[in-house]
CSV table of C-alpha atoms in Angstrom, one decimal:
chain,number,residue,atom,x,y,z
A,519,MET,CA,-0.3,-0.3,-0.1
A,520,THR,CA,1.1,3.2,-0.9
A,521,LEU,CA,1.1,5.4,2.5
A,522,LEU,CA,2.8,8.8,1.1
A,523,GLU,CA,2.4,10.1,-2.6
A,524,ILE,CA,4.0,13.5,-3.8
A,525,ASN,CA,3.7,15.0,-7.5
A,526,HIS,CA,5.3,17.7,-8.8
A,527,LEU,CA,5.6,19.5,-5.6
A,528,LYS,CA,7.2,22.8,-6.0
A,529,LYS,CA,7.6,25.9,-3.5
A,530,SER,CA,8.9,29.1,-3.2
A,531,PHE,CA,10.0,31.3,-0.3
A,532,GLY,CA,9.6,34.9,-2.1
A,533,GLU,CA,11.9,34.7,-5.4
A,534,THR,CA,13.8,31.7,-4.5
A,535,GLN,CA,12.5,28.7,-5.6
A,536,VAL,CA,13.4,25.7,-3.3
A,537,LEU,CA,11.9,23.2,-4.7
A,538,SER,CA,12.1,22.5,-8.5
A,539,ASP,CA,9.8,19.7,-9.3
A,540,ILE,CA,9.6,17.3,-6.2
A,541,SER,CA,7.6,13.3,-7.1
A,542,MET,CA,7.8,10.5,-5.0
A,543,GLU,CA,6.1,7.4,-3.4
A,544,VAL,CA,6.8,5.7,-0.1
A,545,SER,CA,5.1,2.1,0.5
A,546,GLU,CA,3.9,1.1,4.0
A,547,GLY,CA,6.7,-0.7,5.9
A,548,GLU,CA,9.7,0.9,3.3
A,549,VAL,CA,12.5,3.0,5.0
A,550,VAL,CA,13.5,6.0,3.0
A,551,ALA,CA,16.6,8.0,3.9
A,552,ILE,CA,17.1,11.6,2.0
A,553,LEU,CA,20.5,12.7,1.6
A,554,GLY,CA,21.9,16.1,0.4
A,555,PRO,CA,24.0,19.4,1.4
A,556,SER,CA,22.4,21.6,3.2
A,557,GLY,CA,19.9,23.9,1.4
A,558,SER,CA,19.2,21.1,-1.2
A,559,GLY,CA,15.6,21.5,0.1
A,560,LYS,CA,15.4,18.0,2.1
A,561,SER,CA,13.9,20.3,5.8
A,562,THR,CA,11.3,22.3,3.1
A,563,MET,CA,10.5,18.9,1.1
A,564,LEU,CA,9.4,17.6,4.7
A,565,ARG,CA,8.0,20.2,6.1
A,566,CYS,CA,5.1,20.6,2.6
A,567,ALA,CA,4.6,16.9,3.5
A,568,THR,CA,3.4,17.4,7.1
A,569,LEU,CA,1.6,20.2,6.6
A,570,LEU,CA,3.8,22.6,8.4
A,571,GLU,CA,4.6,24.2,5.1
A,572,THR,CA,2.3,24.6,1.8
A,573,MET,CA,3.1,23.7,-1.5
A,574,ASP,CA,2.9,26.2,-4.3
A,575,ALA,CA,2.0,23.5,-7.0
A,576,GLY,CA,1.8,20.2,-7.0
A,577,ASP,CA,-0.5,17.0,-5.2
A,578,LEU,CA,0.2,15.6,-1.9
A,579,ARG,CA,-2.0,12.2,-1.0
A,580,TYR,CA,-2.2,9.8,2.2
A,581,ALA,CA,-3.1,6.3,1.8
A,582,GLY,CA,-4.9,7.8,-1.2
A,583,ASN,CA,-6.2,9.9,0.0
A,584,ALA,CA,-5.7,13.4,-1.0
A,585,VAL,CA,-4.7,16.2,0.9
A,586,ALA,CA,-3.7,19.0,-1.4
A,587,GLU,CA,-4.5,18.1,-5.5
A,588,ASN,CA,-2.4,20.7,-8.4
A,589,ILE,CA,-5.7,22.5,-9.8
A,590,ASN,CA,-4.9,24.9,-12.8
A,591,GLY,CA,-1.2,24.8,-11.6
A,592,LYS,CA,-2.2,25.8,-8.0
A,593,SER,CA,-1.9,23.4,-4.8
A,594,VAL,CA,-5.4,23.5,-3.6
A,595,TYR,CA,-6.1,21.8,0.2
A,596,LYS,CA,-8.6,20.1,2.0
A,597,GLY,CA,-10.7,21.5,4.2
A,598,LYS,CA,-9.1,21.8,7.9
A,599,LYS,CA,-11.2,18.9,8.7
A,600,GLU,CA,-9.9,16.5,6.5
A,601,GLN,CA,-6.3,17.7,6.8
A,602,ARG,CA,-6.9,16.9,11.1
A,603,GLU,CA,-8.1,13.2,10.2
A,604,LEU,CA,-5.4,12.6,7.4
A,605,LYS,CA,-2.7,14.4,9.6
A,606,SER,CA,-3.0,12.0,12.3
A,607,ILE,CA,-1.5,8.9,9.5
A,608,PHE,CA,2.0,10.2,10.7
A,609,GLY,CA,4.3,11.2,13.1
A,610,LEU,CA,6.7,13.7,13.2
A,611,VAL,CA,10.6,14.0,14.9
A,612,PHE,CA,12.2,17.2,14.7
A,613,GLN,CA,16.0,17.8,15.4
A,614,ASP,CA,15.6,20.0,18.2
A,615,PHE,CA,13.3,17.9,19.7
A,616,ASN,CA,10.2,20.7,20.4
A,617,LEU,CA,8.9,18.2,23.8
A,618,PHE,CA,7.2,20.8,26.0
A,619,PRO,CA,9.9,22.5,29.0
A,620,HIS,CA,6.6,22.7,31.8
A,621,TYR,CA,5.3,19.3,31.4
A,622,SER,CA,7.1,16.2,32.8
A,623,VAL,CA,8.7,13.5,30.0
A,624,LEU,CA,5.1,11.5,31.0
A,625,LYS,CA,3.0,14.3,30.3
A,626,ASN,CA,4.8,15.1,26.9
A,627,ILE,CA,4.0,12.1,26.2
A,628,ILE,CA,0.1,11.3,26.7
A,629,ASP,CA,-1.0,15.0,26.3
A,630,ALA,CA,-1.6,14.5,22.8
A,631,PRO,CA,-3.5,10.9,22.9
A,632,VAL,CA,-5.3,11.8,25.5
A,633,HIS,CA,-6.7,15.5,24.4
A,634,VAL,CA,-6.2,15.2,21.0
A,635,GLN,CA,-7.1,11.8,19.8
A,636,LYS,CA,-9.6,11.2,23.0
A,637,ARG,CA,-8.2,8.1,24.2
A,638,ASP,CA,-8.5,6.3,27.7
A,639,LYS,CA,-5.9,8.1,30.0
A,640,ALA,CA,-5.0,4.9,32.0
A,641,ALA,CA,-4.4,3.0,28.8
A,642,VAL,CA,-2.1,6.0,27.0
A,643,ILE,CA,-0.4,6.0,30.5
A,644,ASN,CA,0.4,2.3,30.0
A,645,GLU,CA,1.3,2.5,26.7
A,646,ALA,CA,3.5,5.4,27.5
A,647,LYS,CA,5.3,3.6,30.0
A,648,ALA,CA,6.0,0.6,27.8
A,649,LEU,CA,7.5,3.2,24.9
A,650,LEU,CA,9.9,4.9,27.9
A,651,LYS,CA,11.0,1.5,28.5
A,652,LYS,CA,11.7,0.7,24.6
A,653,VAL,CA,13.7,3.9,24.4
A,654,GLY,CA,15.5,2.8,27.7
A,655,LEU,CA,13.8,5.8,29.3
A,656,GLU,CA,11.4,3.8,32.1
A,657,ASP,CA,13.4,6.1,35.4
A,658,LYS,CA,12.4,9.2,33.8
A,659,GLU,CA,8.9,9.7,33.5
A,660,ASN,CA,8.8,12.0,35.9
A,661,ALA,CA,11.5,14.3,35.0
A,662,TYR,CA,11.2,17.5,33.0
A,663,PRO,CA,13.3,18.6,29.6
A,664,CYS,CA,15.3,20.5,31.1
A,665,GLN,CA,16.8,17.7,33.7
A,666,LEU,CA,17.6,15.5,30.8
A,667,SER,CA,20.3,15.3,27.4
A,668,GLY,CA,19.5,16.2,24.2
A,669,GLY,CA,19.9,12.7,23.6
A,670,GLN,CA,17.2,11.7,25.9
A,671,GLN,CA,14.9,14.8,24.8
A,672,GLN,CA,15.0,12.7,21.3
A,673,ARG,CA,14.5,9.6,23.0
A,674,VAL,CA,10.8,11.1,24.7
A,675,ALA,CA,10.2,13.1,21.3
A,676,ILE,CA,10.4,9.7,19.5
A,677,ALA,CA,8.5,8.1,22.2
A,678,ARG,CA,6.3,11.2,21.7
A,679,ALA,CA,5.2,10.4,18.5
A,680,LEU,CA,4.9,7.2,18.0
A,681,ALA,CA,2.1,7.2,21.3
A,682,MET,CA,-0.3,9.1,18.6
A,683,GLN,CA,0.5,5.2,16.9
A,684,PRO,CA,1.5,6.8,13.6
A,685,LYS,CA,0.9,4.7,10.4
A,686,MET,CA,4.2,6.1,9.2
A,687,LEU,CA,7.1,8.4,11.2
A,688,PHE,CA,9.1,11.4,9.3
A,689,PHE,CA,12.5,12.0,10.6
A,690,ASP,CA,14.6,15.9,10.5
A,691,GLU,CA,17.9,15.8,10.8
A,692,PRO,CA,16.9,13.6,14.1
A,693,THR,CA,21.0,13.7,15.1
A,694,SER,CA,22.4,17.1,14.2
A,695,ALA,CA,22.1,18.3,17.8
A,696,LEU,CA,23.5,15.4,19.2
A,697,ASP,CA,27.5,14.4,19.4
A,698,PRO,CA,28.2,10.7,18.1
A,699,GLU,CA,28.1,8.5,21.2
A,700,ILE,CA,24.6,10.1,22.0
A,701,THR,CA,23.9,9.8,18.0
A,702,ALA,CA,24.9,5.8,18.2
A,703,GLY,CA,21.6,5.1,20.7
A,704,ILE,CA,19.7,7.3,18.7
A,705,LEU,CA,20.1,5.4,15.5
A,706,LYS,CA,19.8,2.4,17.1
A,707,ILE,CA,16.0,3.1,18.1
A,708,LEU,CA,15.7,4.2,14.9
A,709,ARG,CA,17.1,0.4,13.5
A,710,GLN,CA,15.0,-1.4,15.9
A,711,LEU,CA,11.8,0.3,14.7
A,712,ALA,CA,12.9,-0.3,11.1
A,713,ASP,CA,13.1,-4.1,12.3
A,714,GLU,CA,9.6,-3.6,13.4
A,715,LYS,CA,8.3,-2.4,9.4
A,716,MET,CA,7.5,1.0,10.9
A,717,THR,CA,7.4,3.1,7.8
A,718,MET,CA,9.7,6.2,7.5
A,719,ILE,CA,11.3,9.2,5.8
A,720,ILE,CA,14.7,10.3,7.5
A,721,VAL,CA,16.0,13.5,6.7
A,722,THR,CA,19.8,12.4,7.7
A,723,HIS,CA,23.6,12.8,7.0
A,724,GLU,CA,24.3,9.7,8.5
A,725,ILE,CA,25.7,7.8,5.3
A,726,ASP,CA,26.9,4.7,6.9
A,727,PHE,CA,23.3,4.4,8.8
A,728,ALA,CA,21.4,5.2,5.1
A,729,ARG,CA,23.5,2.8,3.4
A,730,LYS,CA,22.7,0.1,6.6
A,731,VAL,CA,19.1,0.8,7.3
A,732,ALA,CA,17.2,2.6,4.5
A,733,ASP,CA,15.4,0.1,2.0
A,734,ARG,CA,15.9,3.4,-0.3
A,735,VAL,CA,18.2,6.5,-0.9
A,736,ILE,CA,16.8,10.1,-2.4
A,737,PHE,CA,19.9,11.8,-3.1
A,738,MET,CA,18.4,15.7,-3.6
A,739,ASP,CA,20.5,19.0,-4.5
A,740,GLY,CA,19.3,22.1,-5.8
A,741,GLY,CA,15.7,20.9,-4.5
A,742,VAL,CA,15.3,18.5,-7.1
A,743,ILE,CA,15.6,14.4,-6.7
A,744,VAL,CA,18.7,14.2,-8.3
A,745,GLU,CA,18.8,10.3,-7.3
A,746,GLN,CA,17.3,7.4,-5.3
A,747,GLY,CA,17.5,3.9,-6.0
A,748,LYS,CA,18.6,1.0,-3.1
A,749,PRO,CA,21.7,2.0,-0.8
A,750,GLU,CA,24.1,-0.1,-2.6
A,751,GLU,CA,23.1,1.6,-5.8
A,752,VAL,CA,23.2,5.3,-4.7
A,753,ILE,CA,25.8,5.2,-1.8
A,754,ASP,CA,28.4,2.6,-3.2
A,755,HIS,CA,27.9,3.0,-7.0
A,756,PRO,CA,26.2,6.8,-7.7
A,757,LYS,CA,25.7,7.3,-11.6
A,758,ASN,CA,25.5,11.2,-10.9
A,759,GLU,CA,28.8,13.7,-10.2
A,760,ARG,CA,26.4,15.8,-8.1
A,761,THR,CA,26.0,13.1,-5.9
A,762,LYS,CA,29.8,11.3,-5.8
A,763,MET,CA,30.8,14.8,-5.0
A,764,PHE,CA,28.2,15.0,-2.1
A,765,LEU,CA,29.7,11.4,-0.2
A,766,GLN,CA,33.3,11.8,-1.3
A,767,LYS,CA,32.9,14.9,0.9
A,768,MET,CA,30.8,13.4,3.4
A,769,GLU,CA,33.1,10.6,4.0
A,770,GLY,CA,36.4,12.1,3.4
C-alpha cells in the first residue's frame, strides 16, 4: 500500500525557488533516507509533506486520500477537518526535540493521545510507560526536559511520536544536534523501528546508517531529486556527478 504520494511539488519563498519539481512515493513498511547538502530542499520537502508548509503547486496524498491537489497549476488544500484526519497517519520528530518544557516526560507523551485523540487516559499511560522502556528511559517519566540530555530528549520525542500510533514517521535530521556517542543510541532505536517495519522517511547526514537501514536512498540537490535507488546503488555506486561529489565530501 502506498502511504505517501507527492507529485510535482513546487515551493518558493519570495523569489527563491526551493523545490522545483519533486515527485516521490513511499510504501508501507519502507524506510527511505533522504540525503543532500544543506540548502538542497530536504527539510522544506519534509515540511510540505507534513503540512507545516503549504505547497505552491503539486499533489499530496496519504493512503490514497488527497490532502492537496494540483488545480490550474496551484495546490488546493482540503478543509481543516480532512487535513486533521489525514495528519493522524504520520508523526514527526524534529532535530530540536520540541518538547513542552513545563510538562514532565510522561505528560509530554500522553498529552496529545488523551486530548487530541480522546483515548482512554489509563490505557495511554500504560502505553507511554512501555514506550519509555523501549527507548531506555523507564526511570525518567517524572523528569522535566531541562533535566535530560539532548539524546534523552530526542528519545522522549520519538516515544511521543509513537504514542500517537502513526502509520509512518518523519525524522528531520534527528541526530544533527547530538554528539557521536549519543547519536549511536538514537540510530539504534531507528534501526529497531525499521526491524519492526515502521514506515519511516529520514532526512539525515548519517551515510553509514542510510546504507545499513534504508530500503531506498534519495539524493536531493538544488530543489530536485538527483538520484534515487537502493543504498548500494546510490551510496556505493552513484551515477550522478553531484551525488559522487557530495558522498566524497561526507565520507572523506
